[in-house]
Coordinates of C-alpha atoms in Angstrom, one line a residue:
Chain A
E559 CA 0.3 -12.6 -30.7
T560 CA -2.2 -10.2 -29.6
G561 CA -3.8 -10.3 -26.6
V562 CA -6.7 -9.5 -24.9
T563 CA -8.0 -6.1 -25.3
Q564 CA -10.9 -3.8 -23.4
S565 CA -11.8 -1.0 -23.8
P566 CA -12.7 1.4 -22.8
T567 CA -10.5 1.7 -20.1
H568 CA -12.7 4.2 -17.3
L569 CA -16.4 4.5 -18.0
I570 CA -18.4 7.1 -16.1
K571 CA -22.0 6.5 -16.0
T572 CA -25.1 8.1 -13.9
R573 CA -27.9 5.5 -12.5
G574 CA -30.6 4.4 -15.1
Q575 CA -28.4 4.6 -17.7
Q576 CA -27.4 2.1 -20.4
V577 CA -23.5 1.2 -20.8
T578 CA -21.5 -0.8 -23.7
L579 CA -18.2 -2.6 -22.4
R580 CA -16.1 -4.0 -25.8
C581 CA -13.5 -7.0 -25.8
S582 CA -11.0 -7.8 -28.6
S583 CA -10.3 -11.9 -27.7
Q584 CA -6.5 -13.3 -28.4
S585 CA -5.7 -14.4 -31.3
G586 CA -7.1 -17.9 -32.1
H587 CA -9.3 -17.6 -29.8
N588 CA -13.1 -18.8 -30.0
T589 CA -14.7 -18.6 -26.3
V590 CA -15.1 -15.3 -24.1
S591 CA -15.8 -14.7 -20.9
W592 CA -17.0 -11.6 -18.2
Y593 CA -16.3 -10.9 -14.8
Q594 CA -17.4 -8.4 -12.2
Q595 CA -14.4 -7.6 -10.1
A596 CA -16.1 -4.8 -7.2
L597 CA -13.4 -3.7 -4.9
G598 CA -11.8 -5.4 -2.6
Q599 CA -13.6 -8.8 -4.3
G600 CA -12.9 -11.7 -6.1
P601 CA -14.6 -11.5 -10.2
Q602 CA -17.8 -13.2 -10.7
F603 CA -18.7 -15.1 -13.5
I604 CA -21.4 -13.1 -15.9
F605 CA -21.4 -15.1 -18.8
Q606 CA -19.2 -16.8 -21.6
Y607 CA -19.9 -16.9 -25.4
Y608 CA -18.5 -20.0 -27.3
R609 CA -18.8 -19.7 -31.4
E610 CA -20.9 -16.6 -30.8
E611 CA -23.7 -18.7 -28.5
E612 CA -24.1 -17.9 -24.9
N613 CA -23.3 -21.3 -22.9
G614 CA -23.4 -20.4 -19.0
R615 CA -24.5 -17.8 -16.9
G616 CA -23.6 -17.1 -13.7
N617 CA -26.2 -15.0 -10.8
F618 CA -26.7 -11.2 -12.7
P619 CA -29.9 -10.1 -14.0
P620 CA -31.4 -10.0 -17.6
R621 CA -30.1 -6.2 -17.9
F622 CA -27.0 -7.8 -18.2
S623 CA -26.9 -9.4 -21.8
G624 CA -24.0 -9.7 -24.3
L625 CA -23.3 -10.4 -27.9
Q626 CA -19.9 -12.1 -29.7
F627 CA -19.0 -11.3 -32.9
P628 CA -17.7 -13.5 -36.0
N629 CA -14.3 -12.3 -35.3
Y630 CA -15.0 -13.5 -31.8
S631 CA -15.0 -10.6 -30.2
S632 CA -17.6 -9.5 -27.7
E633 CA -20.1 -6.7 -25.7
L634 CA -21.3 -6.7 -22.5
N635 CA -24.3 -4.5 -22.5
V636 CA -26.0 -3.4 -19.4
N637 CA -29.5 -1.5 -19.0
A638 CA -30.7 -0.2 -16.0
L639 CA -27.6 1.1 -14.5
E640 CA -27.2 1.2 -10.3
L641 CA -24.8 2.1 -8.1
D642 CA -24.2 -1.3 -7.4
D643 CA -22.7 -1.9 -10.8
S644 CA -19.6 0.6 -10.2
A645 CA -17.0 -2.2 -10.7
L646 CA -14.1 -3.5 -12.9
Y647 CA -15.0 -5.4 -15.7
L648 CA -13.3 -7.7 -16.9
C649 CA -13.2 -10.1 -20.5
A650 CA -11.5 -13.3 -20.6
S651 CA -10.5 -15.1 -23.6
S652 CA -9.5 -18.9 -24.1
P653 CA -8.6 -21.7 -26.9
N654 CA -11.8 -23.2 -26.2
S655 CA -14.6 -23.7 -24.1
G656 CA -13.5 -26.8 -22.1
P657 CA -12.8 -26.9 -18.3
N658 CA -9.4 -26.7 -18.4
E659 CA -8.8 -24.1 -20.3
K660 CA -7.0 -21.3 -19.1
L661 CA -7.9 -17.9 -19.4
F662 CA -6.6 -15.0 -20.8
F663 CA -7.3 -11.4 -19.5
G664 CA -7.9 -8.0 -20.5
S665 CA -6.8 -5.3 -18.5
G666 CA -10.9 -4.6 -17.7
T667 CA -13.1 -1.6 -18.0
Q668 CA -13.9 0.4 -14.7
L669 CA -17.4 1.7 -14.7
S670 CA -18.3 4.2 -12.5
V671 CA -22.2 4.7 -11.8
L672 CA -23.3 8.1 -9.8
Chain B
A159 CA -22.4 -25.9 -5.8
Q160 CA -19.4 -24.5 -6.3
S161 CA -17.6 -22.6 -3.7
V162 CA -13.8 -21.7 -3.0
A163 CA -12.0 -20.4 0.3
Q164 CA -9.3 -18.2 1.0
P165 CA -9.2 -17.8 4.6
E166 CA -6.4 -15.3 4.3
D167 CA -6.9 -11.6 3.4
Q168 CA -3.4 -11.0 3.4
V169 CA 0.4 -12.9 4.1
N170 CA 3.2 -11.0 4.6
V171 CA 6.8 -12.7 3.9
A172 CA 10.1 -11.9 4.2
E173 CA 12.0 -12.3 1.4
G174 CA 13.5 -15.2 0.6
N175 CA 11.6 -17.2 3.1
P176 CA 9.0 -19.7 1.8
L177 CA 5.8 -18.8 1.7
T178 CA 1.7 -20.4 1.1
V179 CA -1.3 -19.2 0.0
K180 CA -4.1 -21.2 1.3
C181 CA -7.4 -22.0 -0.8
T182 CA -9.9 -24.8 -0.1
Y183 CA -12.8 -25.4 -2.4
S184 CA -16.2 -27.3 -3.0
V185 CA -17.6 -28.8 -5.8
S186 CA -19.8 -31.5 -6.8
G187 CA -17.7 -33.3 -9.7
N188 CA -14.0 -33.5 -10.6
P189 CA -12.4 -30.4 -9.9
Y190 CA -10.4 -28.1 -12.2
L191 CA -8.3 -25.7 -10.0
F192 CA -6.2 -22.7 -11.2
W193 CA -4.1 -20.1 -9.4
Y194 CA -4.5 -16.2 -10.8
V195 CA -2.2 -13.6 -9.6
Q196 CA -3.3 -9.7 -10.0
Y197 CA -1.4 -7.1 -10.2
P198 CA -2.4 -3.5 -9.7
N199 CA -4.6 -1.8 -12.6
R200 CA -3.7 -5.3 -14.3
G201 CA -6.0 -8.7 -15.5
L202 CA -5.5 -11.1 -14.2
Q203 CA -2.7 -13.9 -15.1
F204 CA -2.6 -17.1 -15.2
L205 CA -0.2 -19.4 -12.8
L206 CA -0.6 -23.0 -12.8
K207 CA -3.3 -25.6 -12.6
Y208 CA -4.6 -28.8 -11.3
I209 CA -6.9 -31.0 -13.8
T210 CA -5.6 -34.6 -12.9
G211 CA -2.8 -36.5 -12.3
D212 CA 0.4 -35.5 -10.3
N213 CA -0.5 -33.8 -7.0
L214 CA 2.5 -31.0 -7.0
V215 CA 2.0 -29.0 -9.9
K216 CA 4.6 -26.5 -10.9
G217 CA 3.6 -23.3 -12.6
S218 CA 5.0 -19.9 -13.6
Y219 CA 7.7 -17.9 -11.8
G220 CA 8.5 -20.6 -9.3
F221 CA 5.4 -21.2 -7.7
E222 CA 3.9 -24.4 -7.3
A223 CA 0.3 -25.9 -6.3
E224 CA 0.0 -29.2 -3.9
F225 CA -3.9 -30.6 -4.5
N226 CA -4.9 -32.3 -1.5
K227 CA -8.6 -34.3 -2.1
S228 CA -8.5 -36.0 1.2
Q229 CA -8.8 -32.2 2.3
T230 CA -10.4 -30.4 -0.8
S231 CA -7.3 -28.4 -0.5
F232 CA -5.2 -26.4 -3.5
H233 CA -2.7 -24.3 -1.7
L234 CA -0.1 -21.7 -3.3
K235 CA 3.8 -22.6 -2.4
K236 CA 6.6 -20.8 -3.5
P237 CA 10.4 -21.9 -1.8
S238 CA 12.4 -18.3 -1.8
A239 CA 9.3 -15.3 -2.0
L240 CA 11.0 -12.2 -4.1
V241 CA 9.8 -8.7 -3.8
S242 CA 8.0 -8.6 -7.2
D243 CA 5.7 -11.5 -6.1
S244 CA 3.5 -9.1 -4.3
A245 CA 0.6 -9.0 -5.2
L246 CA -3.4 -10.1 -5.1
Y247 CA -3.9 -13.9 -5.3
F248 CA -7.0 -15.8 -6.3
C249 CA -7.8 -19.2 -6.4
A250 CA -10.3 -20.4 -9.1
V251 CA -12.5 -23.7 -9.5
R252 CA -14.2 -25.2 -12.2
D253 CA -17.0 -28.2 -11.9
G254 CA -16.5 -30.6 -14.7
S255 CA -20.2 -30.6 -15.3
S256 CA -20.8 -27.0 -15.7
A257 CA -17.4 -26.0 -17.6
S258 CA -18.5 -22.4 -18.5
K259 CA -18.6 -21.5 -14.8
I260 CA -15.6 -20.5 -13.2
I261 CA -15.6 -19.5 -9.6
F262 CA -13.0 -17.3 -7.7
G263 CA -12.1 -17.1 -4.1
S264 CA -12.1 -13.4 -2.7
G265 CA -8.7 -12.8 -2.8
T266 CA -4.8 -12.8 -0.9
R267 CA -2.5 -9.8 -0.6
L268 CA 0.5 -11.2 -0.3
S269 CA 3.2 -8.7 1.2
I270 CA 6.7 -9.7 0.5
R271 CA 8.8 -7.3 3.0
P272 CA 13.4 -6.8 2.0

């Protein structure tokens, strides 16, 4: 069983640039969610995709956008990067989108915005 | 609105002693409660969840959690701590009416001394 994989593991960008982070969900999982974890804080929910459709979003501006592909892998895109976007970005997959589903997390992408 | 609080930033326990990591929550509907653990440079790993039924939930690595509806708490416990339990622990809650959104607490760092 292949776990959740994220790429790249580390990334350095400058303010104003755009970034794309990638996530491969665990085999058999059709739901992917993205989280931002700032240093010393808990993960903050960005959005969730279920069968290629966004089905929930947290309090993040529209410059945070995403995609889910037919194989259920996903991308997180962030435009017009700001210094405060520096964080660990976590992807998690689950077998379905129900509230009782446990999440399987990747190891994250550490984004630094200079 | 959903919220979750972990009142202790750090908990220190001697190996072999019992441990408790506290969590309180607030949701408008039925709560779905989770505990996750994060080791350095890793994503979060699922420990246990409460959906409905028995108030004492057993999970991975000998951990258990006690659901208390009147006190809106979901404390994590272990009868005998191991040094290897040292990590960052997150409590999380989902509201059944907004299944996609999961709210994480700020985390509690558990330190087990030999």
